[in-house]
Short mmCIF file of C-alpha atoms in Angstrom, two decimals:
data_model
loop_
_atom_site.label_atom_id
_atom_site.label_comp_id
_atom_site.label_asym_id
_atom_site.label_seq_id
_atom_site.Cartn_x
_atom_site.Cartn_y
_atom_site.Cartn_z
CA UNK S 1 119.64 193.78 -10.72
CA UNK S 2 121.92 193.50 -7.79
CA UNK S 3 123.51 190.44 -6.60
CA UNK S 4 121.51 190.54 -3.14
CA UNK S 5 118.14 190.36 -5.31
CA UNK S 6 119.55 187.94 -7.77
CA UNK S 7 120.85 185.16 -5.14
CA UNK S 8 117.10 185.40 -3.99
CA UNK S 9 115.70 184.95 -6.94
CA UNK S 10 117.68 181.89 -7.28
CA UNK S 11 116.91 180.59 -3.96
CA UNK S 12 113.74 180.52 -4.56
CA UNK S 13 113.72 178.68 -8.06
CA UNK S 14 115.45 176.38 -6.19
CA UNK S 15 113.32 175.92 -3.30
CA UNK S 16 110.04 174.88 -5.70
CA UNK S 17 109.48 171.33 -6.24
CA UNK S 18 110.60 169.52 -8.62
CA UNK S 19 108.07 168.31 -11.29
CA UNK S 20 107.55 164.84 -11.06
CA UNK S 21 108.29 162.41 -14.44
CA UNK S 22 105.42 160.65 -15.68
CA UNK S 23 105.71 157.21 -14.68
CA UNK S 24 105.70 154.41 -17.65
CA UNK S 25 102.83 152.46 -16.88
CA UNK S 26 103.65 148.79 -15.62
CA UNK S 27 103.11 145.79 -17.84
CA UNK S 28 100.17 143.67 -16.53
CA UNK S 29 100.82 140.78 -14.17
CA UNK S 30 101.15 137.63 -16.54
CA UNK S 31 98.32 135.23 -15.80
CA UNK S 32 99.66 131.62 -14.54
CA UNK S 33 100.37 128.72 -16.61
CA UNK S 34 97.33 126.43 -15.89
CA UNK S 35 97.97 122.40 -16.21
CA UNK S 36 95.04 120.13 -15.93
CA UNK S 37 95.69 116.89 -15.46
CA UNK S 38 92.92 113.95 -15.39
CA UNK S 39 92.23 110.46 -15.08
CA UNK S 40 89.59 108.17 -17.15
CA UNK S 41 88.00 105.30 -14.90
CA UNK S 42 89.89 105.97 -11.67
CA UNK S 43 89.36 102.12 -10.79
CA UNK S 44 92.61 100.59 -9.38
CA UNK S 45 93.07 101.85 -5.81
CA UNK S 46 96.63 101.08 -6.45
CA UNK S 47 96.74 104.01 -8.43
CA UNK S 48 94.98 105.90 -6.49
CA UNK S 49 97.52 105.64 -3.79
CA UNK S 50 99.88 106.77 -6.59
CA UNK S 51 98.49 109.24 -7.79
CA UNK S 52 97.92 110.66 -4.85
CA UNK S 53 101.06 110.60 -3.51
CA UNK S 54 102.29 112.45 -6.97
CA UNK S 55 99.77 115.36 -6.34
CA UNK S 56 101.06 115.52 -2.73
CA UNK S 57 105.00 116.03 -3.23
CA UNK S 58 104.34 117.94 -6.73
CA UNK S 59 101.67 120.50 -4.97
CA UNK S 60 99.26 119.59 -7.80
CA UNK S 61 95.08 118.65 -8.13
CA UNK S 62 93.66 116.14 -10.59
CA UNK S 63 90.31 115.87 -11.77
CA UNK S 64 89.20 111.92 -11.61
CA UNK S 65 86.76 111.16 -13.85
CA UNK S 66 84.79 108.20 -12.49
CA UNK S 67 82.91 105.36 -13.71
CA UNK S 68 80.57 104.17 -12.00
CA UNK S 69 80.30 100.28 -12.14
CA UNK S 70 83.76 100.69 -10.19
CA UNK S 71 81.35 100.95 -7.63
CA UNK S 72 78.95 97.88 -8.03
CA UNK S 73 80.34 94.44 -7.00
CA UNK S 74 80.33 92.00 -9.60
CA UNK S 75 77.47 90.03 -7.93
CA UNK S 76 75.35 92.83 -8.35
CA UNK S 77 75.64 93.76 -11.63
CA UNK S 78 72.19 93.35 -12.68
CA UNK S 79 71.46 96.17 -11.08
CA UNK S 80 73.01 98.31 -13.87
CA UNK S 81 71.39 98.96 -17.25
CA UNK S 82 72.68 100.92 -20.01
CA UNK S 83 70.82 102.54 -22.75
CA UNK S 84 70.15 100.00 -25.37
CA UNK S 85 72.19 97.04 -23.77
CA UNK S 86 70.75 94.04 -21.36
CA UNK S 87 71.48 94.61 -17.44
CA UNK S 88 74.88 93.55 -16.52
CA UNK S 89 76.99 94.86 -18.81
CA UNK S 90 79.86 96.99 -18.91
CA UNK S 91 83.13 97.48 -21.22
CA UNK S 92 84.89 98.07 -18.26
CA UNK S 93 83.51 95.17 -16.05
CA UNK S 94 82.36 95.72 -12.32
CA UNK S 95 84.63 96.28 -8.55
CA UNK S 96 85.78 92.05 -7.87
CA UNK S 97 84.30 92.31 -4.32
CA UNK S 98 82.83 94.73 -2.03
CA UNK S 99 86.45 95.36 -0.31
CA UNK S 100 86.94 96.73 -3.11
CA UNK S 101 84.64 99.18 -3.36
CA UNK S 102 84.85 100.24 0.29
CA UNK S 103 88.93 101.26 -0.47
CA UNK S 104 87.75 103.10 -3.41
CA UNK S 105 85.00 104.77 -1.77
CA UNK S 106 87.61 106.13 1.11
CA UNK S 107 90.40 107.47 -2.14
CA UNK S 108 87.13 108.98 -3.79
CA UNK S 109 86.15 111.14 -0.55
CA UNK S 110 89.66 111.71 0.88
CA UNK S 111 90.99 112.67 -2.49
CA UNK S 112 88.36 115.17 -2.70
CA UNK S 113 89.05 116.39 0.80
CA UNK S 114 92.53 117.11 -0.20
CA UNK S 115 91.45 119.33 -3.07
CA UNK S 116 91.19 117.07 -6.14
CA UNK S 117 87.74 117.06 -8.25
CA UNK S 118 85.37 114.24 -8.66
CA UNK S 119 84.03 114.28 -12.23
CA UNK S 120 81.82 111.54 -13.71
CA UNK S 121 82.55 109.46 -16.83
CA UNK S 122 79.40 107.96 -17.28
CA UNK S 123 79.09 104.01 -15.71
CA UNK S 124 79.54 100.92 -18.42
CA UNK S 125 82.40 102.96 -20.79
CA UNK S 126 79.54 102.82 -23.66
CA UNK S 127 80.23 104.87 -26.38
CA UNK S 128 77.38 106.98 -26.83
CA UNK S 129 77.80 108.88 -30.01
CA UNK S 130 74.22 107.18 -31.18
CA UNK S 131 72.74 107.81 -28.12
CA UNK S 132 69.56 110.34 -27.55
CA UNK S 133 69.34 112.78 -25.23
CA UNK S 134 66.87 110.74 -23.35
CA UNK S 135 69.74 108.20 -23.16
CA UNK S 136 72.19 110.19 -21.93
CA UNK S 137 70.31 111.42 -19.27
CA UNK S 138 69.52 108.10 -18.10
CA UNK S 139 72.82 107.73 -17.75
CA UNK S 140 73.97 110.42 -15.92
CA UNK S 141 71.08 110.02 -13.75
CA UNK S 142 72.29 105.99 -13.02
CA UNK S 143 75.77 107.52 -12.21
CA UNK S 144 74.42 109.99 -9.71
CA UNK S 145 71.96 107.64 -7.77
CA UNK S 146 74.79 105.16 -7.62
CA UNK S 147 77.32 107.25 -6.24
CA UNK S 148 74.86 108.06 -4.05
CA UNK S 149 74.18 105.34 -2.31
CA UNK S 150 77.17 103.13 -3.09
CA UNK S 151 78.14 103.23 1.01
CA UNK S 152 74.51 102.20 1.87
CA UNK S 153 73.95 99.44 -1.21
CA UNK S 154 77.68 97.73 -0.38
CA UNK S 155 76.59 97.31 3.14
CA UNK S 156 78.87 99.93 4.43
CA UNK S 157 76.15 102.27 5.31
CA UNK S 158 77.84 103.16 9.06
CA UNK S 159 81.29 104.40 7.02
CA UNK S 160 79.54 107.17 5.02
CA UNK S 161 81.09 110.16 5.62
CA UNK S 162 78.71 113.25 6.37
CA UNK S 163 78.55 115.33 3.57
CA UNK S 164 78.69 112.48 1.23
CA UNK S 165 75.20 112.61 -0.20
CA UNK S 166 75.36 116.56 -0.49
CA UNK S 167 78.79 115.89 -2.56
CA UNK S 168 76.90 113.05 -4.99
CA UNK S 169 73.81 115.01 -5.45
CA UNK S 170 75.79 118.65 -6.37
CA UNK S 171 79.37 118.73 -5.82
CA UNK S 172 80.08 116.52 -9.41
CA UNK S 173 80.28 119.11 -12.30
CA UNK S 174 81.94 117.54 -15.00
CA UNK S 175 81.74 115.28 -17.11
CA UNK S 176 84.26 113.50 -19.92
CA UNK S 177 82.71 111.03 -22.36
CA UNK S 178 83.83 107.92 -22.73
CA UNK S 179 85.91 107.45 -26.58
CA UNK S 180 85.61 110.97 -26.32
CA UNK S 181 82.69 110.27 -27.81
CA UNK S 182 79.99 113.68 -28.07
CA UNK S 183 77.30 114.07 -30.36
CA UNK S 184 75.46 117.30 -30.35
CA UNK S 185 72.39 114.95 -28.11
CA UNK S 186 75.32 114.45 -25.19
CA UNK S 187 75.74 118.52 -24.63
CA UNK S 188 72.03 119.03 -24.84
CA UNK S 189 71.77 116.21 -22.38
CA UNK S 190 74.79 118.08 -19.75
CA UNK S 191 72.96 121.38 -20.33
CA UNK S 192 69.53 119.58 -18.91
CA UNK S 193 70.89 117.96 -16.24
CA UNK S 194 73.25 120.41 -14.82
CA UNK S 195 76.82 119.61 -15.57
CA UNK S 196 79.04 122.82 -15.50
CA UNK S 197 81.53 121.99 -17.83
CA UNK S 198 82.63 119.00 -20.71
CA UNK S 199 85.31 117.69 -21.31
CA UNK S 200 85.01 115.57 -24.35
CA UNK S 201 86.91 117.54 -27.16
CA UNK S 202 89.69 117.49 -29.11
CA UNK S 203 90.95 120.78 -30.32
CA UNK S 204 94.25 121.31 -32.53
CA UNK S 205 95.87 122.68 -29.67
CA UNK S 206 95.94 124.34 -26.19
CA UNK S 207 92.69 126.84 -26.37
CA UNK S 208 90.74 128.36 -23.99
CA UNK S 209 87.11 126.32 -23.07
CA UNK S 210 84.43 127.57 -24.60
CA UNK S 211 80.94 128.69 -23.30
CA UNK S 212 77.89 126.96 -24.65
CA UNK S 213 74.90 128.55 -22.80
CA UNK S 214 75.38 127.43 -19.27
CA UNK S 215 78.01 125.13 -20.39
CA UNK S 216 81.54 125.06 -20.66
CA UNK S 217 83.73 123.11 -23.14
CA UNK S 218 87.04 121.81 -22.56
CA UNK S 219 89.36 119.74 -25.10
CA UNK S 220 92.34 117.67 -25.09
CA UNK S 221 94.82 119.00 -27.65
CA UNK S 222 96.77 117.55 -29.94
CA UNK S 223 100.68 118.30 -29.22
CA UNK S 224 103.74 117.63 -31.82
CA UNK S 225 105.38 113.94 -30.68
CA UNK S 226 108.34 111.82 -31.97
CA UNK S 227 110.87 112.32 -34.06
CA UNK S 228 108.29 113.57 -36.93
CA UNK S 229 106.54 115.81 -34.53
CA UNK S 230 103.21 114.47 -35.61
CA UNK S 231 100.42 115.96 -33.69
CA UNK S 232 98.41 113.74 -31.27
CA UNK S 233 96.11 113.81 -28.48
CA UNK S 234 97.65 114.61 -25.42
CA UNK S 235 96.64 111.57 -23.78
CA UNK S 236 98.24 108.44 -22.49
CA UNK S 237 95.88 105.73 -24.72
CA UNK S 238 96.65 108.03 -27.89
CA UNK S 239 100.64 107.32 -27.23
CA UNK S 240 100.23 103.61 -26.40
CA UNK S 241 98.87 102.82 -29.66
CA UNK S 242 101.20 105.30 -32.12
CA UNK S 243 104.14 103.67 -29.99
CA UNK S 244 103.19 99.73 -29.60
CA UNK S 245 100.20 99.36 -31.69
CA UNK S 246 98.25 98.81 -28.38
CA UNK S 247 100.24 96.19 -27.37
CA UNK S 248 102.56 96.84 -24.20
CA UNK S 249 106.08 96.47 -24.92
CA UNK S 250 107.97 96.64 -21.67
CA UNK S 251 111.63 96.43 -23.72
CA UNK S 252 110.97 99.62 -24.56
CA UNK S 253 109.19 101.85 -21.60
CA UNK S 254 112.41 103.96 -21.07
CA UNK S 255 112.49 105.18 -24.61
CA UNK S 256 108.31 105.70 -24.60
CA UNK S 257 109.27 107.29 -21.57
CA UNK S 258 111.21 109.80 -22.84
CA UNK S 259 109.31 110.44 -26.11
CA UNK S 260 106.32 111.03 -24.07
CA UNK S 261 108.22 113.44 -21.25
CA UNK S 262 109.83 115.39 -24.32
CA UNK S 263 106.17 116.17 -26.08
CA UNK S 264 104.49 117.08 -22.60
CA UNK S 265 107.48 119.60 -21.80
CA UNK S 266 107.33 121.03 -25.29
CA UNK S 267 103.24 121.47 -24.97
CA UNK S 268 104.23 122.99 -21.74
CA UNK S 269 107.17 125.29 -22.44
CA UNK S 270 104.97 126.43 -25.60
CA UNK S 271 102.36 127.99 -23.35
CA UNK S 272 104.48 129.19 -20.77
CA UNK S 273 106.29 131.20 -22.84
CA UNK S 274 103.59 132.19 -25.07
CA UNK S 275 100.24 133.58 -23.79
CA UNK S 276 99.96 130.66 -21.18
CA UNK S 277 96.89 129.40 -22.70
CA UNK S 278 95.82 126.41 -20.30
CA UNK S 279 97.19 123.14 -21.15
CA UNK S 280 95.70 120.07 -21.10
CA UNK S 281 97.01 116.46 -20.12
CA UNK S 282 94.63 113.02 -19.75
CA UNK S 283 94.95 109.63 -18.51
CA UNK S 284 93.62 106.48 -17.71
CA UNK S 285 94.22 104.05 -14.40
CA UNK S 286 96.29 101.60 -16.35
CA UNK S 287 100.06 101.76 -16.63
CA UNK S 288 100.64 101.15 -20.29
CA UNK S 289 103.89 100.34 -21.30
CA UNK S 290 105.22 99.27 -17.90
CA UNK S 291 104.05 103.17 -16.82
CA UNK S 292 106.20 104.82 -19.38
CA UNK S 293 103.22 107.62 -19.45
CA UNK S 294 103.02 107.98 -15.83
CA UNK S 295 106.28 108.35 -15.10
CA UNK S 296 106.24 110.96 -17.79
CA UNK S 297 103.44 112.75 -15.86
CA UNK S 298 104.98 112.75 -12.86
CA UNK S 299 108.56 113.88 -14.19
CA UNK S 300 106.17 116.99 -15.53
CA UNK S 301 104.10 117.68 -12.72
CA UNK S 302 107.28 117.44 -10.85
CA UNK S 303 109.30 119.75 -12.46
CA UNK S 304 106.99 122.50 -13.04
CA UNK S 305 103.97 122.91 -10.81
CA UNK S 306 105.79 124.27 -7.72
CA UNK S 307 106.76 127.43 -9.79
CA UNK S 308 104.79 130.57 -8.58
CA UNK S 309 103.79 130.98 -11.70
CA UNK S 310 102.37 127.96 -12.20
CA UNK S 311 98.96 126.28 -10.94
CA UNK S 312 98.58 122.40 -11.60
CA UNK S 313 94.35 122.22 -10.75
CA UNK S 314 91.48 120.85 -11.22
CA UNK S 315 88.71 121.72 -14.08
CA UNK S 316 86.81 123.32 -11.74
CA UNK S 317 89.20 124.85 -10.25
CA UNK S 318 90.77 126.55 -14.00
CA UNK S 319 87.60 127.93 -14.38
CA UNK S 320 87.28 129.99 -11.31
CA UNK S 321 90.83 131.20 -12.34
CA UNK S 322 90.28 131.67 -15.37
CA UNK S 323 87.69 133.91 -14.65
CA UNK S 324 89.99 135.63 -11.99
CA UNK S 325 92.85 136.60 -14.17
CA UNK S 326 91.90 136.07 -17.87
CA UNK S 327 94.52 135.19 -20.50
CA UNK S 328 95.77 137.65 -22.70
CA UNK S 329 98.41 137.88 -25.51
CA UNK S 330 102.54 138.18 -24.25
CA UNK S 331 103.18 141.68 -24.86
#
């Protein structure tokens, strides 16, 4: 061959294109770390203001789950009746005056403007684990005609926002029992009536809800705390009791404080940098231990829920995410 032929032979090996390397596939997009946190009772429209103001610099959503007597003056208190107990009662009492009502009204309808959930737990704080079906649906059914009409029956009829009624009626979906108290009747009874989701259980730690028929089942978890690392609920009651007996013991807020912030971040941190399973995180409108547990929730929700890969929502909210990008094992 001469040289003239085999330069041209060259040039033109040379001039094909170059097979292309198969590309390693990419490793899926991790899902976001989902933290739910909630309120019991949502009563004091201090806290309200408070918690509010949290969400708002920590670019988190609550779920409040209300009771409903917080919106019945105590002069008209007859007016509620509980399954098996004599009109008038409640364990949590009834709103002091109708003031009262008409500020919690406004942080009920602005909070839910600003993308927080309304939720319902139940009216009187009964706990219902002996109740029938039949009971708990007369329950849910006093909580939804006095939500309602709770701007027409306190006299404050010309202060209803529009949409309120539509928002009573269907845009309440959850529900949390009071005690976290749920007998098999209370999730026949949600099923019935229309509730999309529970959240009543305890499980032994972070999991995924579960589907019951049309209904889906949340649970606080129980998360390693104190020096011991005993497991407990992740909730603020649950604390105030294993750290005071019940009893608030302002001496010591700092350190219950601390204890508290340490558990939460480990819970957290555990599911981050696992398979980000949702966590979990409840509380009431009281400030137990001079607000040793709030101030642990907000140093959380502070430090964490502006990350990108992080979403601090409500239940509702999880659940339309959850369906959106599913959690799955870290690979």
């Amino acid at each position: 061959m001469s040289r003239l032929v085999l330069a041209a032979c060259l040039c033109a090996l040379l001039a094909q294109p170059a097979v292309a390397e198969p590309e390693s596939p990419q490793p899926a997009a991790r899902p976001k770390q989902l933290l739910l946190i909630s309120f019991d009772g949502a009563h004091d429209n201090a806290l309200w203001v408070k918690s509010r103001d949290i969400a708002r610099r920590a670019n988190a959503h609550f779920t409040y789950f209300l009771s409903c007597t917080t919106l019945i003056p105590r002069g008209e208190s007859k007016g509620y009746k509980a399954p098996g107990m004599k009109a008038g009662r409640s364990n949590i009492g009834f709103a002091p005056t109708v003031e009262d009502v008409a500020a919690r009204l406004d942080h009920v309808w602005n909070a839910r403007q600003e993308g927080h959930e309304i939720a319902s737990h139940a009216c009187g704080h009964f706990d219902g684990k002996d109740w029938s079906k039949a009971d708990w649906l007369s329950e849910f059914a006093t909580f939804r005609s006095v939500v309602i009409d709770a701007w027409k029956a306190n006299g404050l009829a010309d202060k209803e926002p529009e949409g309120w009624a539509t928002f009573a009626r269907t845009g309440i979906r959850g529900f949390r029992a009071p005690y976290l108290s749920a007998p098999d009747s209370l999730f026949e009874a949600q099923k019935e009536f229309g509730f999309a989701y529970d959240a009543s259980l305890v499980t032994k730690g972070a999991m995924l809800p579960d589907e019951d028929g049309s209904l889906i089942r949340f649970g606080l978890p129980l998360i390693p705390e104190g020096p011991q690392s005993r497991n407990i609920i992740g909730m603020d009651y649950n604390l105030f009791v294993r750290h005071s007996a019940g009893m608030d013991n302002p001496s010591r807020s700092d350190e219950f404080e601390a204890r508290t912030y340490t558990a939460f971040k480990a819970a957290f941190d555990k599911e981050y940098e696992g398979e980000r399973i949702p966590l979990q995180l409840g509380f009431h409108f009281v400030e137990m231990n001079a607000g040793a547990y709030w101030r642990a929730m907000e140093r959380l929700v502070t430090d964490v829920c502006r990350r990108e890969d992080v979403a601090c929502v409500s239940y509702s909210a999880a659940i339309d995410l959850l369906a959106q990008q599913p959690v799955s094992p870290r690979s």
